């Protein structure tokens, strides 16, 4: 019995340590606002703390903090406008949540919008007289400054952790190559392949988390994606059907030893910044490559090419694009996400509809604490149907228990300072609790009811809390059922279609790269999105008993996308003769058209004109996988 108890205590202490920066920030902000502005503005501290909570595990620069602070103050202003006009309430609740979800969330970071959306919704629901708005804005500015300072301080620790993870991963990659060099041909490499795959996914997530709004130019994000590619391609090599043939190539051990050394030198260069010699040596190895035409040759050359790109990007000062060009990316990216099959679009529409309805009811219904109706609806409505259904259970349970706690403790709380201290304690437990669980809902309820009881009676506050929760549950149930429902099984089907669509998009970008320079960041974004969508699909089929056949389809799709990556890599390495650009453009155009939606008519594509070079090898493997898959894909 002691062992499970000890593990629970250890888990709780771990959560407390993780939540401690958030608890400290909220306590400091609350004390400052209570002392300078009064209890009426405590909610401002709660909103800025949530933004900190979303961002504090990431590396945040001064410019990131400036964007976050500006966004927070903008949400305060928009919330004020929405609270003083029915027309503005409807218009802004339709536009603001939708824009935040489309711009800041995805199925890989479904809560990216949450901090800003909470600031808009919560502050909107507590309307202030015009003469008090300037005080709220000052309180918000104070919270923005303290939040930014806390994020910068946290970034020092986070950055050290990210560097340690990067260095350790490169050492692990080097050890993997050494192991492969010495391992017998029949060694079980499935565990190693999975480890390399998960490392690649982790770096893709790290790169994806760098974005604040849709597409942003970021050198560090590109580094993470390139490092992820080193692991993805290594994992792909181990998953190849011709692994036995690869191991039998005489130069195999030499290649593995060479790449092991290159990985260690990349780790040292990342630490010291001395990348010029590594770049020169990698380019020399590329020019001296005498491997036979094979999967090993393609992997070896593409790995070295990634290292060259990493070294080039380290000391290279990126040329800033024209402001008009950068700004034009935003509406393009925004419109690409505004499609019914997109995860974020479906949730954005649902969230806007729920908030518009509930906030309008709250605005028109002149009754005590009607803002609890949209507040509950906002917290109950989650991006995935399953998580939202889970909260339909946990939130009522937590709310009921929280009402009981308030009933028990309220007689012992007589003064405003005592209530303030009690709310601080409850908020600390709330931040330690796992989001979406009944304990978190319980502590949130005690926090909210304690504040509400300062204005209305305790009994009335409890009754209203439960009544508005019931209204919110009913509204969210209807919304989840009729407004772009997003069950996991349906999202999986959309993800499968997205994996084909992204291949078509990539072939289009390859065609562009044959005629003009293409921003490397675009390739990074495409690679990241594909691998993240692929990972979401893999996670789903792990829970499905009949997922074996689908797993084979997914693995083939992954191999096909790796072939597209390597096609672009060969173009960038000048391994495709310029006189073959026209033939490659023709093949890419056909694949762009035929792969999405997938059609079993790929036999018309001819690659004989490319001879026996690397590009021919890659295209033939891609077509072989595509021909094997399209018959299954049409019926999937």
PDB file of N, CA, C and O in Angstrom, residues 500 503 507 556-557 559-560 563 591 594-595 598-603 605 619-633:
ATOM      1  N   UNK A 500      -2.570  12.730 -48.284  1.00  0.00           N
ATOM      2  CA  UNK A 500      -2.477  12.721 -49.748  1.00  0.00           C
ATOM      3  C   UNK A 500      -2.413  14.151 -50.292  1.00  0.00           C
ATOM      4  O   UNK A 500      -1.644  14.444 -51.206  1.00  0.00           O
ATOM      5  N   UNK A 503       0.989  15.764 -50.088  1.00  0.00           N
ATOM      6  CA  UNK A 503       1.917  15.287 -51.113  1.00  0.00           C
ATOM      7  C   UNK A 503       1.707  16.048 -52.418  1.00  0.00           C
ATOM      8  O   UNK A 503       2.671  16.423 -53.097  1.00  0.00           O
ATOM      9  N   UNK A 507       4.539  18.383 -54.317  1.00  0.00           N
ATOM     10  CA  UNK A 507       4.958  18.276 -55.713  1.00  0.00           C
ATOM     11  C   UNK A 507       4.813  19.619 -56.417  1.00  0.00           C
ATOM     12  O   UNK A 507       5.635  19.975 -57.276  1.00  0.00           O
ATOM     13  N   UNK A 556       3.355   3.221 -45.837  1.00  0.00           N
ATOM     14  CA  UNK A 556       3.644   3.477 -47.252  1.00  0.00           C
ATOM     15  C   UNK A 556       3.552   4.967 -47.554  1.00  0.00           C
ATOM     16  O   UNK A 556       4.381   5.514 -48.294  1.00  0.00           O
ATOM     17  N   UNK A 557       2.565   5.648 -46.982  1.00  0.00           N
ATOM     18  CA  UNK A 557       2.452   7.100 -47.170  1.00  0.00           C
ATOM     19  C   UNK A 557       3.680   7.818 -46.622  1.00  0.00           C
ATOM     20  O   UNK A 557       4.180   8.771 -47.225  1.00  0.00           O
ATOM     21  N   UNK A 559       6.701   6.560 -46.378  1.00  0.00           N
ATOM     22  CA  UNK A 559       7.811   6.302 -47.295  1.00  0.00           C
ATOM     23  C   UNK A 559       7.703   7.203 -48.528  1.00  0.00           C
ATOM     24  O   UNK A 559       8.704   7.760 -49.000  1.00  0.00           O
ATOM     25  N   UNK A 560       6.482   7.358 -49.043  1.00  0.00           N
ATOM     26  CA  UNK A 560       6.286   8.198 -50.229  1.00  0.00           C
ATOM     27  C   UNK A 560       6.682   9.642 -49.946  1.00  0.00           C
ATOM     28  O   UNK A 560       7.339  10.296 -50.772  1.00  0.00           O
ATOM     29  N   UNK A 563      10.295  10.046 -49.972  1.00  0.00           N
ATOM     30  CA  UNK A 563      10.829  10.107 -51.337  1.00  0.00           C
ATOM     31  C   UNK A 563      10.675  11.517 -51.916  1.00  0.00           C
ATOM     32  O   UNK A 563      11.562  12.006 -52.640  1.00  0.00           O
ATOM     33  N   UNK A 591       2.152  13.826 -61.008  1.00  0.00           N
ATOM     34  CA  UNK A 591       1.960  13.342 -59.648  1.00  0.00           C
ATOM     35  C   UNK A 591       1.125  14.309 -58.820  1.00  0.00           C
ATOM     36  O   UNK A 591       0.295  13.898 -57.998  1.00  0.00           O
ATOM     37  N   UNK A 594      -2.425  13.493 -59.896  1.00  0.00           N
ATOM     38  CA  UNK A 594      -2.962  12.144 -59.711  1.00  0.00           C
ATOM     39  C   UNK A 594      -2.963  11.660 -58.269  1.00  0.00           C
ATOM     40  O   UNK A 594      -3.728  10.755 -57.923  1.00  0.00           O
ATOM     41  N   UNK A 595      -2.128  12.272 -57.412  1.00  0.00           N
ATOM     42  CA  UNK A 595      -2.002  11.732 -56.063  1.00  0.00           C
ATOM     43  C   UNK A 595      -3.105  12.234 -55.154  1.00  0.00           C
ATOM     44  O   UNK A 595      -3.392  11.632 -54.115  1.00  0.00           O
ATOM     45  N   UNK A 598      -6.366  10.383 -54.803  1.00  0.00           N
ATOM     46  CA  UNK A 598      -5.551   9.306 -55.376  1.00  0.00           C
ATOM     47  C   UNK A 598      -6.295   8.538 -56.456  1.00  0.00           C
ATOM     48  O   UNK A 598      -7.440   8.132 -56.275  1.00  0.00           O
ATOM     49  N   UNK A 599      -5.616   8.365 -57.580  1.00  0.00           N
ATOM     50  CA  UNK A 599      -6.220   7.639 -58.703  1.00  0.00           C
ATOM     51  C   UNK A 599      -5.254   6.579 -59.213  1.00  0.00           C
ATOM     52  O   UNK A 599      -4.051   6.849 -59.336  1.00  0.00           O
ATOM     53  N   UNK A 600      -5.744   5.379 -59.522  1.00  0.00           N
ATOM     54  CA  UNK A 600      -4.871   4.284 -59.986  1.00  0.00           C
ATOM     55  C   UNK A 600      -4.513   4.429 -61.464  1.00  0.00           C
ATOM     56  O   UNK A 600      -4.799   3.565 -62.267  1.00  0.00           O
ATOM     57  N   UNK A 601      -3.885   5.544 -61.812  1.00  0.00           N
ATOM     58  CA  UNK A 601      -3.515   5.765 -63.221  1.00  0.00           C
ATOM     59  C   UNK A 601      -2.065   6.217 -63.325  1.00  0.00           C
ATOM     60  O   UNK A 601      -1.706   6.975 -64.222  1.00  0.00           O
ATOM     61  N   UNK A 602      -1.240   5.738 -62.383  1.00  0.00           N
ATOM     62  CA  UNK A 602       0.141   6.189 -62.332  1.00  0.00           C
ATOM     63  C   UNK A 602       1.033   5.466 -63.343  1.00  0.00           C
ATOM     64  O   UNK A 602       2.189   5.832 -63.520  1.00  0.00           O
ATOM     65  N   UNK A 603       0.514   4.421 -64.002  1.00  0.00           N
ATOM     66  CA  UNK A 603       1.319   3.700 -64.979  1.00  0.00           C
ATOM     67  C   UNK A 603       1.682   4.563 -66.186  1.00  0.00           C
ATOM     68  O   UNK A 603       2.592   4.237 -66.942  1.00  0.00           O
ATOM     69  N   UNK A 605       3.017   7.400 -66.065  1.00  0.00           N
ATOM     70  CA  UNK A 605       4.196   8.221 -65.771  1.00  0.00           C
ATOM     71  C   UNK A 605       5.452   7.433 -66.115  1.00  0.00           C
ATOM     72  O   UNK A 605       5.654   6.310 -65.651  1.00  0.00           O
ATOM     73  N   UNK A 619      12.510   8.428 -57.762  1.00  0.00           N
ATOM     74  CA  UNK A 619      11.195   8.487 -58.408  1.00  0.00           C
ATOM     75  C   UNK A 619      10.605   7.098 -58.624  1.00  0.00           C
ATOM     76  O   UNK A 619       9.395   6.889 -58.464  1.00  0.00           O
ATOM     77  N   UNK A 620      11.446   6.139 -58.982  1.00  0.00           N
ATOM     78  CA  UNK A 620      10.943   4.786 -59.196  1.00  0.00           C
ATOM     79  C   UNK A 620      10.410   4.181 -57.896  1.00  0.00           C
ATOM     80  O   UNK A 620       9.371   3.503 -57.893  1.00  0.00           O
ATOM     81  N   UNK A 621      11.112   4.439 -56.790  1.00  0.00           N
ATOM     82  CA  UNK A 621      10.621   3.948 -55.508  1.00  0.00           C
ATOM     83  C   UNK A 621       9.314   4.640 -55.110  1.00  0.00           C
ATOM     84  O   UNK A 621       8.406   3.995 -54.567  1.00  0.00           O
ATOM     85  N   UNK A 622       9.229   5.936 -55.372  1.00  0.00           N
ATOM     86  CA  UNK A 622       7.988   6.648 -55.056  1.00  0.00           C
ATOM     87  C   UNK A 622       6.819   6.065 -55.853  1.00  0.00           C
ATOM     88  O   UNK A 622       5.743   5.790 -55.302  1.00  0.00           O
ATOM     89  N   UNK A 623       7.038   5.873 -57.142  1.00  0.00           N
ATOM     90  CA  UNK A 623       5.967   5.358 -57.995  1.00  0.00           C
ATOM     91  C   UNK A 623       5.594   3.931 -57.613  1.00  0.00           C
ATOM     92  O   UNK A 623       4.406   3.552 -57.656  1.00  0.00           O
ATOM     93  N   UNK A 624       6.583   3.128 -57.236  1.00  0.00           N
ATOM     94  CA  UNK A 624       6.282   1.750 -56.824  1.00  0.00           C
ATOM     95  C   UNK A 624       5.380   1.755 -55.589  1.00  0.00           C
ATOM     96  O   UNK A 624       4.394   0.999 -55.516  1.00  0.00           O
ATOM     97  N   UNK A 625       5.687   2.616 -54.621  1.00  0.00           N
ATOM     98  CA  UNK A 625       4.855   2.711 -53.424  1.00  0.00           C
ATOM     99  C   UNK A 625       3.481   3.285 -53.754  1.00  0.00           C
ATOM    100  O   UNK A 625       2.459   2.831 -53.224  1.00  0.00           O
ATOM    101  N   UNK A 626       3.461   4.282 -54.638  1.00  0.00           N
ATOM    102  CA  UNK A 626       2.186   4.905 -54.994  1.00  0.00           C
ATOM    103  C   UNK A 626       1.277   3.926 -55.734  1.00  0.00           C
ATOM    104  O   UNK A 626       0.068   3.867 -55.480  1.00  0.00           O
ATOM    105  N   UNK A 627       1.862   3.141 -56.646  1.00  0.00           N
ATOM    106  CA  UNK A 627       1.061   2.161 -57.390  1.00  0.00           C
ATOM    107  C   UNK A 627       0.539   1.066 -56.460  1.00  0.00           C
ATOM    108  O   UNK A 627      -0.571   0.559 -56.644  1.00  0.00           O
ATOM    109  N   UNK A 628       1.340   0.709 -55.466  1.00  0.00           N
ATOM    110  CA  UNK A 628       0.895  -0.298 -54.504  1.00  0.00           C
ATOM    111  C   UNK A 628      -0.254   0.237 -53.654  1.00  0.00           C
ATOM    112  O   UNK A 628      -1.136  -0.509 -53.236  1.00  0.00           O
ATOM    113  N   UNK A 629      -0.239   1.546 -53.444  1.00  0.00           N
ATOM    114  CA  UNK A 629      -1.178   2.137 -52.498  1.00  0.00           C
ATOM    115  C   UNK A 629      -2.482   2.618 -53.118  1.00  0.00           C
ATOM    116  O   UNK A 629      -3.534   2.547 -52.493  1.00  0.00           O
ATOM    117  N   UNK A 630      -2.426   3.131 -54.322  1.00  0.00           N
ATOM    118  CA  UNK A 630      -3.598   3.814 -54.865  1.00  0.00           C
ATOM    119  C   UNK A 630      -4.815   2.909 -54.976  1.00  0.00           C
ATOM    120  O   UNK A 630      -5.938   3.342 -54.731  1.00  0.00           O
ATOM    121  N   UNK A 631      -4.603   1.640 -55.303  1.00  0.00           N
ATOM    122  CA  UNK A 631      -5.746   0.734 -55.362  1.00  0.00           C
ATOM    123  C   UNK A 631      -6.411   0.597 -54.016  1.00  0.00           C
ATOM    124  O   UNK A 631      -7.632   0.587 -53.891  1.00  0.00           O
ATOM    125  N   UNK A 632      -5.597   0.522 -52.929  1.00  0.00           N
ATOM    126  CA  UNK A 632      -6.146   0.443 -51.574  1.00  0.00           C
ATOM    127  C   UNK A 632      -6.727   1.783 -51.158  1.00  0.00           C
ATOM    128  O   UNK A 632      -7.781   1.844 -50.539  1.00  0.00           O
ATOM    129  N   UNK A 633      -6.021   2.878 -51.564  1.00  0.00           N
ATOM    130  CA  UNK A 633      -6.432   4.195 -51.098  1.00  0.00           C
ATOM    131  C   UNK A 633      -7.787   4.591 -51.637  1.00  0.00           C
ATOM    132  O   UNK A 633      -8.574   5.242 -50.967  1.00  0.00           O
TER     133      UNK A 633
END
